[in-house]
PDB file of C-alpha atoms in Angstrom:
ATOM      1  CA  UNK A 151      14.856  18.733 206.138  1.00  0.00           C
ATOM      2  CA  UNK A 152      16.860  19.847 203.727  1.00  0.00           C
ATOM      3  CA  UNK A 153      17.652  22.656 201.608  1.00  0.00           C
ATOM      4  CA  UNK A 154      19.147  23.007 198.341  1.00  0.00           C
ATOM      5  CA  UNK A 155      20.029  25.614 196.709  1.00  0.00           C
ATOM      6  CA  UNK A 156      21.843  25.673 192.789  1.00  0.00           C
ATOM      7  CA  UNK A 157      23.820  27.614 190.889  1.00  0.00           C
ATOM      8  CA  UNK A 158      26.305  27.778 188.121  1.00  0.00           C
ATOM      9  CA  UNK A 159      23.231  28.343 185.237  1.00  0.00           C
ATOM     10  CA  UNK A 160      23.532  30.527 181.974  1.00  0.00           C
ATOM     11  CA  UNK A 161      24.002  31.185 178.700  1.00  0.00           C
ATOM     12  CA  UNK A 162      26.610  29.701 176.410  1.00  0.00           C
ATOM     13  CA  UNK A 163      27.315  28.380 172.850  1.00  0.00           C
ATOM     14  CA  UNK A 164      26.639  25.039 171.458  1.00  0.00           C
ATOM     15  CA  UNK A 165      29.577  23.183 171.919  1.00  0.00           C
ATOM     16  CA  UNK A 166      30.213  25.275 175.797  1.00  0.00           C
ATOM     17  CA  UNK A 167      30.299  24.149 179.029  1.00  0.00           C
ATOM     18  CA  UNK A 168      28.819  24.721 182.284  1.00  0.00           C
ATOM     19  CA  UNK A 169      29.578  23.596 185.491  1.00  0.00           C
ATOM     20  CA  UNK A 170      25.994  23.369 187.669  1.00  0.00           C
ATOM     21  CA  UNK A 171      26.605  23.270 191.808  1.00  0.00           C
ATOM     22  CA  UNK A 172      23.584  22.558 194.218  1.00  0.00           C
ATOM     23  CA  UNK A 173      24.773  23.349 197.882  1.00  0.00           C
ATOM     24  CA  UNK A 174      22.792  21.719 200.877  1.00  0.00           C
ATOM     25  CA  UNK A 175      22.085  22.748 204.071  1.00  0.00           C
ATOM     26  CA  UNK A 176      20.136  20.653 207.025  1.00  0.00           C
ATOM     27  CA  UNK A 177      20.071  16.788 207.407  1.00  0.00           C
ATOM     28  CA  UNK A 178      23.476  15.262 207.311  1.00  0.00           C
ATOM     29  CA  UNK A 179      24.591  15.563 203.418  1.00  0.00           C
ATOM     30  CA  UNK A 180      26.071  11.579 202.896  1.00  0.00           C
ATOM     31  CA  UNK A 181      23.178  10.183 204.242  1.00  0.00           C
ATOM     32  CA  UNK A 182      21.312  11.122 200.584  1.00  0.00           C
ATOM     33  CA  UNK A 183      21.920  10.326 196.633  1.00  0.00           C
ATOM     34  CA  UNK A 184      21.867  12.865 194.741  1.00  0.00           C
ATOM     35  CA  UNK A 185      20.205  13.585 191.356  1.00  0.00           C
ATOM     36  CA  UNK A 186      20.133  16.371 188.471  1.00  0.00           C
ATOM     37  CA  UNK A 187      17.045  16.611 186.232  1.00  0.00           C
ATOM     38  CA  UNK A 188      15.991  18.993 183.852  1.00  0.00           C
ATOM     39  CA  UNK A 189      12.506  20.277 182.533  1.00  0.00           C
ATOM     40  CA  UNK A 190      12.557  22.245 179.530  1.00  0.00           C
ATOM     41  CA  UNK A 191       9.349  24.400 178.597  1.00  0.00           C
ATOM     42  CA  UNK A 192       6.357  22.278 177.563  1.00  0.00           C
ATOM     43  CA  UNK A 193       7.806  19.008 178.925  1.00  0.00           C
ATOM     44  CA  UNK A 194       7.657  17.040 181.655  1.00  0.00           C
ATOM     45  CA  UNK A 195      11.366  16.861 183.997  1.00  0.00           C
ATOM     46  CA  UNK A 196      13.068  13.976 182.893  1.00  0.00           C
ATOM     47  CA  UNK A 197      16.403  12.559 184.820  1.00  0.00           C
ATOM     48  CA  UNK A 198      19.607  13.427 184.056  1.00  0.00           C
ATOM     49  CA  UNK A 199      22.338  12.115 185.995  1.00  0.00           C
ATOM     50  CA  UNK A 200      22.131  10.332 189.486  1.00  0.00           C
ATOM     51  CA  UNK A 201      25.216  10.043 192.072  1.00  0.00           C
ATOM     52  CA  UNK A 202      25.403   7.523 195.385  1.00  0.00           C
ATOM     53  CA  UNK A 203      25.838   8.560 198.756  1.00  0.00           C
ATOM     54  CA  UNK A 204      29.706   7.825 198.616  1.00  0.00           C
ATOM     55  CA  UNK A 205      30.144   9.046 195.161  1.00  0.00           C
ATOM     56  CA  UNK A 206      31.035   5.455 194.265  1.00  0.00           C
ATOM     57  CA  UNK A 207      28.234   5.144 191.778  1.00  0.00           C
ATOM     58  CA  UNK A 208      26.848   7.264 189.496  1.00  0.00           C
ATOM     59  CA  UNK A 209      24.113   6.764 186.108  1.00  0.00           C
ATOM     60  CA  UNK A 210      23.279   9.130 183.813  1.00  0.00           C
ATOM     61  CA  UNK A 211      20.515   8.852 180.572  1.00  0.00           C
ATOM     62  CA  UNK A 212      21.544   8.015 177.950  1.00  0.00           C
ATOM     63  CA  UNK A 213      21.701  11.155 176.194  1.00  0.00           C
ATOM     64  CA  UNK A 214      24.384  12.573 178.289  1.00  0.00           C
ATOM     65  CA  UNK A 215      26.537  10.134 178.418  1.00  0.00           C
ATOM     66  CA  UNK A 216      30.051  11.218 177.613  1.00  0.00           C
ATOM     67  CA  UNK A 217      29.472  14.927 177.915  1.00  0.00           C
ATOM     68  CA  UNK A 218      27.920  15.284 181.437  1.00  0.00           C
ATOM     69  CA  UNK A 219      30.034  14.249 184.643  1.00  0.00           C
ATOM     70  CA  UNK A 220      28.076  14.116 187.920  1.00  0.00           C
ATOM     71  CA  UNK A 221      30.722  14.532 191.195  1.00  0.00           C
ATOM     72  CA  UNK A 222      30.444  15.225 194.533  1.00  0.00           C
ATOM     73  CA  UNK A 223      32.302  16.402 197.484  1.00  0.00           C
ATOM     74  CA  UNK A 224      30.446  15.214 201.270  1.00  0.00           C
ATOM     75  CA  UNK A 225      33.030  17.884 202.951  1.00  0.00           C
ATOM     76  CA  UNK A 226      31.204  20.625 201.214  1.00  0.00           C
ATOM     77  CA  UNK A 227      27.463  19.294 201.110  1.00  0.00           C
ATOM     78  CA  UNK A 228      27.718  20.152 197.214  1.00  0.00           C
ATOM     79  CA  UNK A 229      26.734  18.389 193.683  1.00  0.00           C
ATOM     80  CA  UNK A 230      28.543  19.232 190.402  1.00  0.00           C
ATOM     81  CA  UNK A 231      27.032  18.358 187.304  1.00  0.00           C
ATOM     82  CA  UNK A 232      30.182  19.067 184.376  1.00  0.00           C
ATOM     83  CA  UNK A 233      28.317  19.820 181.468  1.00  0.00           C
ATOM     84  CA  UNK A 234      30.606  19.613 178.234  1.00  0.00           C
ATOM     85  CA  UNK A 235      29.991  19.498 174.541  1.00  0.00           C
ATOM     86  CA  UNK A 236      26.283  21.158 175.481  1.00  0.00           C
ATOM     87  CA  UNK A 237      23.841  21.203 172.897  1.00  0.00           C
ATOM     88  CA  UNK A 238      20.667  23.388 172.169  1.00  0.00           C
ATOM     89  CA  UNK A 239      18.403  20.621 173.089  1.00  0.00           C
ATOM     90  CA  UNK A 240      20.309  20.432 176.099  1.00  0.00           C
ATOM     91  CA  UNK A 241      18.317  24.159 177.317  1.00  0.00           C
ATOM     92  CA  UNK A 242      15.483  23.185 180.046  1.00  0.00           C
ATOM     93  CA  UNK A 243      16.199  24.607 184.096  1.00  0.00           C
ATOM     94  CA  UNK A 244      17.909  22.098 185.946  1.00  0.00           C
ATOM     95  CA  UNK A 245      17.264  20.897 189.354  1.00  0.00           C
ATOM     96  CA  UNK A 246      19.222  18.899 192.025  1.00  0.00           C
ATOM     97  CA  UNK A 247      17.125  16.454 194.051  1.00  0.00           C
ATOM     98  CA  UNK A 248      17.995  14.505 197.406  1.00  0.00           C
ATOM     99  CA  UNK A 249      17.247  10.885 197.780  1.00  0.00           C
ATOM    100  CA  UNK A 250      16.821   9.840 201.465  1.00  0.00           C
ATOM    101  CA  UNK A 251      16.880   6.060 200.950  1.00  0.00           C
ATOM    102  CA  UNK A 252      20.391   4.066 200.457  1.00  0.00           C
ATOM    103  CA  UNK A 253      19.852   1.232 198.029  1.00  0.00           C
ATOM    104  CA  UNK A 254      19.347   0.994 194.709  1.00  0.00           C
ATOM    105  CA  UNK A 255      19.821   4.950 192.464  1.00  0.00           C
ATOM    106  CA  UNK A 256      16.500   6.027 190.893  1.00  0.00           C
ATOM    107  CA  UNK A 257      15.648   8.194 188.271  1.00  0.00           C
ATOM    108  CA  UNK A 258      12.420   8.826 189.056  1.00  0.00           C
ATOM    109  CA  UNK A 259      11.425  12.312 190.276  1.00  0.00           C
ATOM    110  CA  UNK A 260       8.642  10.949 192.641  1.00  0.00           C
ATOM    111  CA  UNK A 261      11.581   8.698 194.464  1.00  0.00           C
ATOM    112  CA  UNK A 262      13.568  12.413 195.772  1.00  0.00           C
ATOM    113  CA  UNK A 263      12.377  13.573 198.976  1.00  0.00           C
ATOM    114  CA  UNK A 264      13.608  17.165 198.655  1.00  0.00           C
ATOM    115  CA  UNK A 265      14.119  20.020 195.494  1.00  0.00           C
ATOM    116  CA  UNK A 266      16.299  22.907 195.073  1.00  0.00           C
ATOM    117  CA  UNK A 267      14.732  25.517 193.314  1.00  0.00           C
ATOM    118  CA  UNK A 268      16.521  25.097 189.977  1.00  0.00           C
ATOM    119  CA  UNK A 269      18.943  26.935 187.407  1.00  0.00           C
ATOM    120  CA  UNK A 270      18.146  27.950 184.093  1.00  0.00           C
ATOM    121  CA  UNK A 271      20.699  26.660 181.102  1.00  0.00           C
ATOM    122  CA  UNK A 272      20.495  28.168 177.647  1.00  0.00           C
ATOM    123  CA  UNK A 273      22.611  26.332 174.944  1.00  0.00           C
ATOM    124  CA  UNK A 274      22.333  28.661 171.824  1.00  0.00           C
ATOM    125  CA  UNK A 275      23.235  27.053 168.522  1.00  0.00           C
TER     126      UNK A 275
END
């Protein structure tokens, strides 16, 4: 198992920026990729960004490319997601996700084996 836990949510202007952290606790950290989706209200989640075990790799939709960084650090068992240059249609809750199997990054939620409980981003315009 393991648990995940973010944090670093809020309000803030267009143009802001946020810096999202998911902590985990449990199974051994590096053993998982790890994703950030979002949902806003009345839509289904939709990826976001995607990071490798190592941190060697990482993919992000299009849509934040260039504004959003995804990092992590294995000595913390934590996930960043940077987000600069935010927009409003950038507001949904955000969620990090752990990916059990090494290989090839998904974006698909159904491919994560476990959810943190998600953090709720607000761009105004």
């Amino acid at each position: 198992q393991v648990q995940l836990v973010e944090s670093g949510g809020g309000l803030v202007q267009a143009g802001g920026s946020l810096r999202l952290s998911c902590a985990a606790s449990g199974r051994t950290f590096s053993n998982y990729a790890m994703g950030w989706f979002r949902q806003a209200p009345g839509k289904e989640r939709e990826f976001v960004a995607v990071i490798s075990w190592s941190g060697g790799s990482t993919y992000y939709t299009d849509s934040v490319k260039g504004r959003f960084t995804i990092s992590r650090d294995n000595a913390k068992n934590t996930v960043y997601l940077q987000m600069n240059s935010l927009k409003p249609e950038d507001t949904a809750v955000y969620y990090c996700a752990a990916d059990r199997t090494r290989g090839v990054l998904t974006t698909f939620p159904h491919d994560y084996d476990y959810w943190g409980q998600g953090t709720q981003v607000t761009v105004s315009s």
